[in-house]
Amino acid sequence: MEITELGNLLKEWDEAVVWIEALVLLACLGLAWGVTRYVGYRVGRGAAPIGADQKSESHRFDSVLFGQHTIDGLLFPLLNLLLIYAARHGVALYQPVLLLKVALPIFVSLAVIRLFVRVLRASFPESASVKFIEQSVSWLAWGGAVLWITGLLPAVQAEMEDITFAFGQTRISLRTLFEGAISSSLMLVVVLWISATLEKRILRGGVGDLSMRKIAANAIRAGLLFIGLLFALSAVGVDLTALSVLGGALGVGLGFGLQKLAANYVSGFVILLERSLRIGDMVRVDGFEGVVTDIKTRYTLIRALNGRETVVPNELFITQRVENLSPGTHVSLTLKIAVGYDSDPTQVMQILVDAALEQPRVRRTPVPVATLDNFGADGLEFSLTFAIDDPEIGHSALRSSINLYILEALRAAKIDIPYPQRVVHWRDETPSHLAPTDGGGKSSV
């Protein structure tokens, strides 16, 4: 389109031919709006839970195609593009087309913006850089639309073709770099969209285990990103046979410089495949105890009961001993106490068992057991062993309650809890000639 056509459009705005195009454009917008609303309502109703308000659920349904309000997604501008493109060729059979030509680049830019914004927000909902990327894509898309409408796009492309950069013996134009960046970005966004759709629609419905969903999602996303990268490099003009050298260098690097990183990645896939560790398990590893909140391919996140979260490399779960304190398997705890030697051992052991049975969290099977472990330096040493089912909520308060009950029961039974005692025997080895004497010359010692 020449730049003069935009002036002709403004001059002929009051003529009937332009208003005919305007009516056709409004019809395309109305039809696209109706189809999008209907499809969005049907999809939203299918995604709503049974018994919920179907109309309200259709508005809450959010996706890349339909957005939050059905028409603010990607499907609306795509349908408009198809309808306007078909209408443009139909109207061109009877009269010159101006308004529909202007509408095409506008909806192309709108579709590109919707695609980037929706996919990036769905893939990286908490990323701070997504906002900057969205603004950059919007400026580029609307700038391209303006150049397209005004007819300046071919001139700008020719100028970019004349600007070249030298990389060794190869010269690449600015246009090639720009178009390569655009195609790579589009391919990356499409791959992210496909992987997110597979994870939400297929994996969540067909795979019940959360760990298997994680490994399947990670594998699918990594594979799709790799395929998308190959397509993007091919679109730019990079010879893919050169990647064989890069693959060999990467293998050598993994063998020497990235041993720990490779070990952690392999360990992560082994953990997810064997399902020896699951999200939600209560574990103790490397002196840290907490609940597994997420299993990545390189590390695992564990949150302690006090809210602290630690990152544990996956290699530790393969090479070290890991205690799984998951709900459903009881955990044994032990308390130790010492009493005086003049106490009745049978009475003390009964008090210890009663103290454990008073707590509702203590299991009745296996029954709590009190034993006389040792004849200590200060008194008789006893142990109380009992089991609980819920170690994930902590056991410090439970230990405190049992200790308080034992203390009160021992005081009521007048059973002594001895202090540490040490007997010192003093022996005087002073020589007799140095000892003090009385008046008769005898020692006073």
XYZ file of C-alpha atoms in Angstrom:
445
model
C 0.000 0.000 0.000
C 1.396 3.398 -0.981
C 1.295 6.230 1.506
C -1.050 8.128 -0.847
C -3.725 5.493 -0.296
C -4.068 6.605 3.327
C -4.831 10.110 2.079
C -7.324 8.701 -0.404
C -9.006 6.843 2.440
C -9.467 10.071 4.394
C -10.776 11.915 1.343
C -13.253 9.204 0.374
C -14.488 8.620 3.931
C -17.805 10.310 3.174
C -18.366 8.321 0.014
C -20.592 5.288 -0.085
C -17.849 2.784 -0.956
C -16.041 3.428 2.331
C -19.241 3.086 4.320
C -19.917 -0.220 2.603
C -16.506 -1.426 3.769
C -17.255 -0.074 7.246
C -20.500 -2.090 7.366
C -18.634 -5.194 6.175
C -15.976 -4.602 8.848
C -18.632 -4.217 11.551
C -20.276 -7.423 10.366
C -16.945 -9.246 10.621
C -16.402 -7.866 14.141
C -19.909 -8.869 15.221
C -19.621 -12.357 13.788
C -16.196 -12.908 15.375
C -17.527 -11.600 18.719
C -20.532 -13.922 18.577
C -18.510 -17.014 17.663
C -15.926 -16.259 20.333
C -18.578 -15.736 22.999
C -20.363 -18.948 22.069
C -17.213 -21.089 21.954
C -15.918 -19.508 25.145
C -19.212 -20.137 26.912
C -19.219 -23.789 25.827
C -15.608 -24.355 26.870
C -16.112 -22.496 30.139
C -19.226 -24.490 30.929
C -17.365 -27.714 30.257
C -14.575 -26.631 32.605
C -16.954 -25.564 35.389
C -17.579 -27.917 38.307
C -20.860 -29.801 38.456
C -23.597 -27.764 40.102
C -21.835 -24.404 39.675
C -23.328 -21.354 38.012
C -22.473 -21.996 34.382
C -22.756 -18.375 33.315
C -20.457 -17.097 36.032
C -18.020 -19.938 35.447
C -17.759 -19.051 31.770
C -16.531 -15.601 32.737
C -14.049 -17.003 35.196
C -12.564 -19.384 32.635
C -9.132 -18.097 31.649
C -6.909 -19.323 28.806
C -4.707 -18.105 25.988
C -7.514 -18.359 23.442
C -10.329 -16.804 25.490
C -8.607 -14.666 28.131
C -10.491 -13.646 31.245
C -13.582 -12.218 29.533
C -13.740 -14.475 26.459
C -13.057 -11.744 23.871
C -9.753 -10.505 25.305
C -7.919 -13.661 24.256
C -6.241 -14.734 21.040
C -9.256 -16.272 19.311
C -11.084 -12.946 18.759
C -8.373 -11.224 16.646
C -7.642 -14.477 14.782
C -11.273 -14.864 13.732
C -11.349 -11.224 12.675
C -8.247 -11.764 10.556
C -9.834 -14.683 8.726
C -13.141 -12.909 8.182
C -11.592 -9.610 7.102
C -9.185 -11.371 4.735
C -12.077 -13.231 3.090
C -14.236 -10.076 2.981
C -11.402 -8.090 1.443
C -11.203 -10.424 -1.536
C -14.994 -10.479 -1.843
C -15.337 -6.684 -1.804
C -12.403 -6.311 -4.230
C -14.538 -7.968 -6.926
C -16.907 -4.969 -6.972
C -14.897 -1.926 -5.820
C -11.454 -0.791 -4.640
C -10.620 -1.846 -1.062
C -9.170 0.672 1.384
C -10.630 0.284 4.867
C -10.251 -3.493 5.003
C -6.603 -3.156 3.989
C -6.033 -0.901 6.997
C -7.852 -3.312 9.326
C -5.650 -6.294 8.411
C -2.333 -5.038 9.915
C -4.190 -3.744 12.984
C -5.603 -7.164 13.804
C -2.290 -8.857 12.948
C -0.586 -6.674 15.563
C -3.399 -7.311 18.037
C -3.096 -11.088 17.535
C 0.678 -11.000 18.074
C 0.305 -8.940 21.252
C -2.423 -11.214 22.613
C -0.314 -14.304 21.875
C 2.772 -13.005 23.696
C 0.896 -11.522 26.644
C -1.329 -14.524 27.342
C 1.359 -17.175 26.933
C 3.975 -15.339 29.005
C 1.524 -14.618 31.808
C 0.454 -18.261 31.882
C 4.023 -19.615 31.803
C 5.673 -17.063 34.123
C 2.932 -15.651 36.370
C 5.334 -14.266 38.997
C 8.118 -12.980 36.749
C 8.929 -9.274 37.024
C 10.400 -9.096 33.494
C 7.174 -10.208 31.776
C 5.731 -6.680 31.990
C 8.757 -5.226 30.200
C 8.550 -7.903 27.481
C 4.844 -7.201 26.973
C 5.482 -3.476 26.539
C 8.343 -4.119 24.101
C 6.222 -6.488 22.006
C 3.347 -3.980 21.959
C 5.576 -1.161 20.721
C 7.107 -3.350 18.004
C 3.741 -4.729 16.864
C 2.003 -1.360 16.641
C 5.077 0.190 15.016
C 5.038 -2.522 12.369
C 1.325 -1.945 11.803
C 1.900 1.790 11.264
C 4.695 1.095 8.773
C 2.475 -1.406 6.976
C -0.479 0.964 6.744
C 1.542 3.960 5.604
C 3.459 1.947 3.016
C 6.860 2.588 4.618
C 7.543 -1.045 5.530
C 9.324 -2.015 2.253
C 11.561 1.044 2.515
C 12.469 0.231 6.119
C 13.210 -3.387 5.161
C 15.502 -2.218 2.360
C 17.395 0.082 4.727
C 17.813 -2.740 7.265
C 19.078 -5.006 4.497
C 21.844 -2.496 3.691
C 23.084 -2.460 7.299
C 25.354 -5.489 7.768
C 27.493 -6.913 10.571
C 30.631 -9.028 10.179
C 31.028 -12.225 12.204
C 34.365 -13.575 11.141
C 34.099 -14.157 7.400
C 30.304 -14.060 7.440
C 28.289 -10.892 7.009
C 24.726 -10.758 8.292
C 22.287 -7.936 7.643
C 20.284 -6.203 10.323
C 17.096 -7.402 8.652
C 18.213 -11.038 8.961
C 19.013 -10.577 12.650
C 15.722 -8.833 13.312
C 13.632 -11.379 11.445
C 15.546 -14.212 13.138
C 14.832 -12.743 16.562
C 11.131 -12.380 15.710
C 10.829 -15.940 14.381
C 12.711 -17.351 17.386
C 10.489 -15.438 19.802
C 7.317 -16.607 18.045
C 8.567 -20.200 18.048
C 9.436 -19.993 21.760
C 6.013 -18.592 22.633
C 4.205 -21.246 20.604
C 6.276 -23.994 22.265
C 5.492 -22.631 25.725
C 1.806 -22.512 24.821
C 1.802 -26.103 23.554
C 3.672 -27.414 26.608
C 1.369 -25.580 29.016
C -1.691 -26.912 27.168
C -0.383 -30.476 27.282
C 0.388 -30.180 30.983
C -3.047 -28.806 31.866
C -5.317 -30.697 29.485
C -3.637 -34.071 28.957
C -1.268 -34.742 31.845
C -3.609 -33.635 34.607
C -6.397 -35.735 33.220
C -4.451 -38.855 32.335
C -1.711 -39.118 34.981
C -2.780 -39.261 38.606
C 0.614 -39.186 40.315
C 1.954 -35.676 40.902
C 5.596 -36.719 40.581
C 4.958 -38.389 37.219
C 3.160 -35.241 36.034
C 6.197 -33.165 36.964
C 8.684 -35.343 35.099
C 6.392 -35.662 32.074
C 5.822 -31.892 31.980
C 9.550 -31.147 32.306
C 10.464 -33.676 29.619
C 7.800 -32.419 27.194
C 8.750 -28.781 27.738
C 12.477 -29.489 27.293
C 11.836 -31.520 24.129
C 9.537 -28.921 22.606
C 11.957 -26.098 23.414
C 14.769 -28.023 21.747
C 12.667 -28.639 18.629
C 11.602 -24.990 18.580
C 15.225 -23.894 18.833
C 16.147 -26.073 15.860
C 13.322 -24.591 13.778
C 14.325 -21.065 14.770
C 17.976 -21.640 13.863
C 16.908 -23.160 10.554
C 14.685 -20.152 9.830
C 17.591 -17.777 10.451
C 19.802 -19.770 8.093
C 22.123 -21.540 10.530
C 23.506 -24.847 9.262
C 22.246 -27.456 11.729
C 25.109 -29.833 10.916
C 27.382 -27.457 12.833
C 25.531 -28.396 16.008
C 27.292 -31.778 16.046
C 30.504 -30.036 17.126
C 28.585 -28.159 19.787
C 27.059 -31.420 21.018
C 30.490 -33.010 21.351
C 31.827 -30.029 23.264
C 28.792 -30.093 25.536
C 29.348 -33.781 26.253
C 32.989 -33.162 27.195
C 31.915 -30.278 29.435
C 29.362 -32.453 31.192
C 31.980 -35.142 31.680
C 34.561 -32.872 33.286
C 33.366 -29.453 34.384
C 29.690 -30.177 35.075
C 29.867 -33.464 36.946
C 27.862 -32.263 39.931
C 25.293 -30.534 37.749
C 24.849 -33.629 35.595
C 24.649 -35.835 38.696
C 21.920 -33.643 40.172
C 19.904 -33.696 36.949
C 20.195 -37.469 36.592
C 19.311 -37.898 40.274
C 16.235 -35.723 39.819
C 14.916 -37.886 36.999
C 15.714 -41.055 38.980
C 13.776 -39.754 41.993
C 10.771 -38.842 39.866
C 10.814 -42.110 37.928
C 11.235 -44.365 40.957
C 8.776 -42.286 42.996
C 10.829 -42.976 46.100
C 10.174 -39.381 47.126
C 6.903 -37.546 46.528
C 5.680 -34.001 46.899
C 4.125 -33.696 50.358
C 6.399 -36.247 52.051
C 7.898 -35.408 55.440
C 11.635 -36.163 55.206
C 14.857 -35.678 57.106
C 18.013 -35.312 55.019
C 21.424 -33.832 55.800
C 20.221 -32.781 59.249
C 17.236 -30.826 57.880
C 13.647 -31.936 58.461
C 10.618 -30.688 56.567
C 7.931 -31.249 53.935
C 8.813 -31.684 50.247
C 7.079 -28.818 48.421
C 8.498 -29.263 44.907
C 10.853 -31.591 43.025
C 12.826 -29.964 40.228
C 15.158 -31.726 37.831
C 18.203 -30.312 39.664
C 17.069 -29.708 43.235
C 14.253 -30.331 45.698
C 12.539 -27.721 47.865
C 11.927 -28.688 51.508
C 9.987 -26.446 53.895
C 10.572 -26.894 57.623
C 7.765 -26.699 60.164
C 8.931 -23.215 61.193
C 8.460 -21.917 57.635
C 12.092 -21.984 56.536
C 12.664 -23.391 53.057
C 15.869 -24.981 51.865
C 17.132 -26.081 48.459
C 18.579 -29.603 48.580
C 20.547 -30.921 45.560
C 18.981 -34.098 44.237
C 22.283 -35.947 44.488
C 21.961 -35.998 48.300
C 18.764 -38.057 48.056
C 20.670 -40.719 46.075
C 24.014 -40.793 47.912
C 22.904 -40.175 51.526
C 20.472 -41.759 53.929
C 17.044 -40.121 53.806
C 14.396 -40.657 56.485
C 10.844 -40.524 55.165
C 8.473 -39.390 57.910
C 5.437 -39.252 55.658
C 1.903 -39.419 57.057
C 0.607 -42.963 57.145
C 3.798 -44.405 58.624
C 4.193 -43.967 62.374
C 7.366 -42.454 63.797
C 8.935 -43.557 67.093
C 10.157 -40.992 69.599
C 12.194 -41.516 72.780
C 12.393 -39.594 76.059
C 15.036 -40.194 78.723
C 14.832 -39.465 82.464
C 16.861 -40.323 85.591
C 15.537 -40.887 89.150
C 17.158 -41.641 92.505
C 18.445 -45.101 93.387
C 15.943 -45.426 96.206
C 12.982 -45.209 93.761
C 10.735 -48.131 92.778
C 11.560 -48.967 89.123
C 8.162 -50.565 88.483
C 6.327 -47.460 89.696
C 8.552 -45.171 87.617
C 7.966 -47.175 84.424
C 4.203 -47.130 85.002
C 4.271 -43.332 85.406
C 6.191 -43.007 82.124
C 3.733 -45.204 80.228
C 0.738 -43.358 81.688
C 2.277 -40.026 80.672
C 2.473 -41.179 77.039
C -1.039 -42.649 76.999
C -2.497 -39.378 78.289
C -1.642 -37.709 74.983
C -4.152 -38.257 72.132
C -1.441 -38.037 69.464
C 0.418 -41.063 70.866
C -0.470 -44.350 69.171
C -1.940 -47.159 71.243
C -0.479 -49.694 68.836
C 2.410 -50.191 69.283
C 1.906 -49.521 72.983
C 4.334 -47.081 74.679
C 7.211 -48.885 76.384
C 9.307 -47.772 79.387
C 12.650 -49.479 80.064
C 15.442 -49.260 82.634
C 18.465 -48.569 80.471
C 21.399 -47.951 82.752
C 22.690 -47.517 86.301
C 24.021 -44.017 85.913
C 26.419 -42.060 88.037
C 23.602 -39.941 89.469
C 20.635 -42.342 89.407
C 18.592 -44.907 87.523
C 18.229 -43.991 83.830
C 14.905 -44.817 82.095
C 13.694 -44.477 78.507
C 10.148 -43.957 77.241
C 9.495 -44.988 73.620
C 6.220 -44.150 71.878
C 4.921 -43.682 68.325
C 2.957 -40.915 66.573
C 1.212 -40.692 63.182
C 1.621 -36.977 62.436
C 5.294 -35.948 62.595
C 4.649 -33.279 59.954
C 3.067 -30.981 62.581
C 6.074 -31.265 64.904
C 6.718 -33.033 68.183
C 8.247 -30.389 70.469
C 4.894 -29.528 72.080
C 4.121 -33.236 72.548
C 7.448 -33.844 74.292
C 6.810 -30.867 76.544
C 3.352 -32.136 77.552
C 4.688 -35.614 78.375
C 7.596 -34.174 80.379
C 5.245 -31.967 82.400
C 3.028 -34.943 83.214
C 6.054 -37.014 84.281
C 7.380 -34.219 86.489
C 4.060 -33.732 88.285
C 3.544 -37.495 88.721
C 7.046 -38.007 90.140
C 6.607 -35.147 92.594
C 3.233 -36.515 93.668
C 4.800 -39.950 94.258
C 7.737 -38.315 96.119
C 10.210 -39.834 93.697
C 13.458 -37.894 93.656
C 14.981 -36.551 90.446
C 18.651 -36.360 91.485
C 20.997 -33.513 90.801
C 24.418 -34.375 89.423
C 26.499 -35.492 92.426
C 30.237 -35.880 92.848
C 31.946 -37.114 96.082
C 35.417 -35.643 96.678
C 37.759 -37.551 99.055
C 40.455 -35.306 100.561
C 43.704 -36.980 101.519
C 46.342 -35.064 103.480
C 49.838 -36.109 102.466
C 51.780 -33.269 104.189
C 55.226 -34.458 105.566
C 55.337 -34.776 109.351
C 58.310 -32.436 109.769
C 56.320 -29.663 108.054
C 53.201 -30.182 110.107
C 52.501 -27.571 112.854
C 53.417 -28.705 116.426
C 52.166 -27.877 119.896
C 54.330 -26.706 122.779
C 55.645 -30.250 123.504
C 56.972 -30.681 120.021
C 54.143 -33.004 118.853
C 52.302 -32.513 115.689
C 48.883 -30.997 116.018
C 47.512 -32.830 113.004
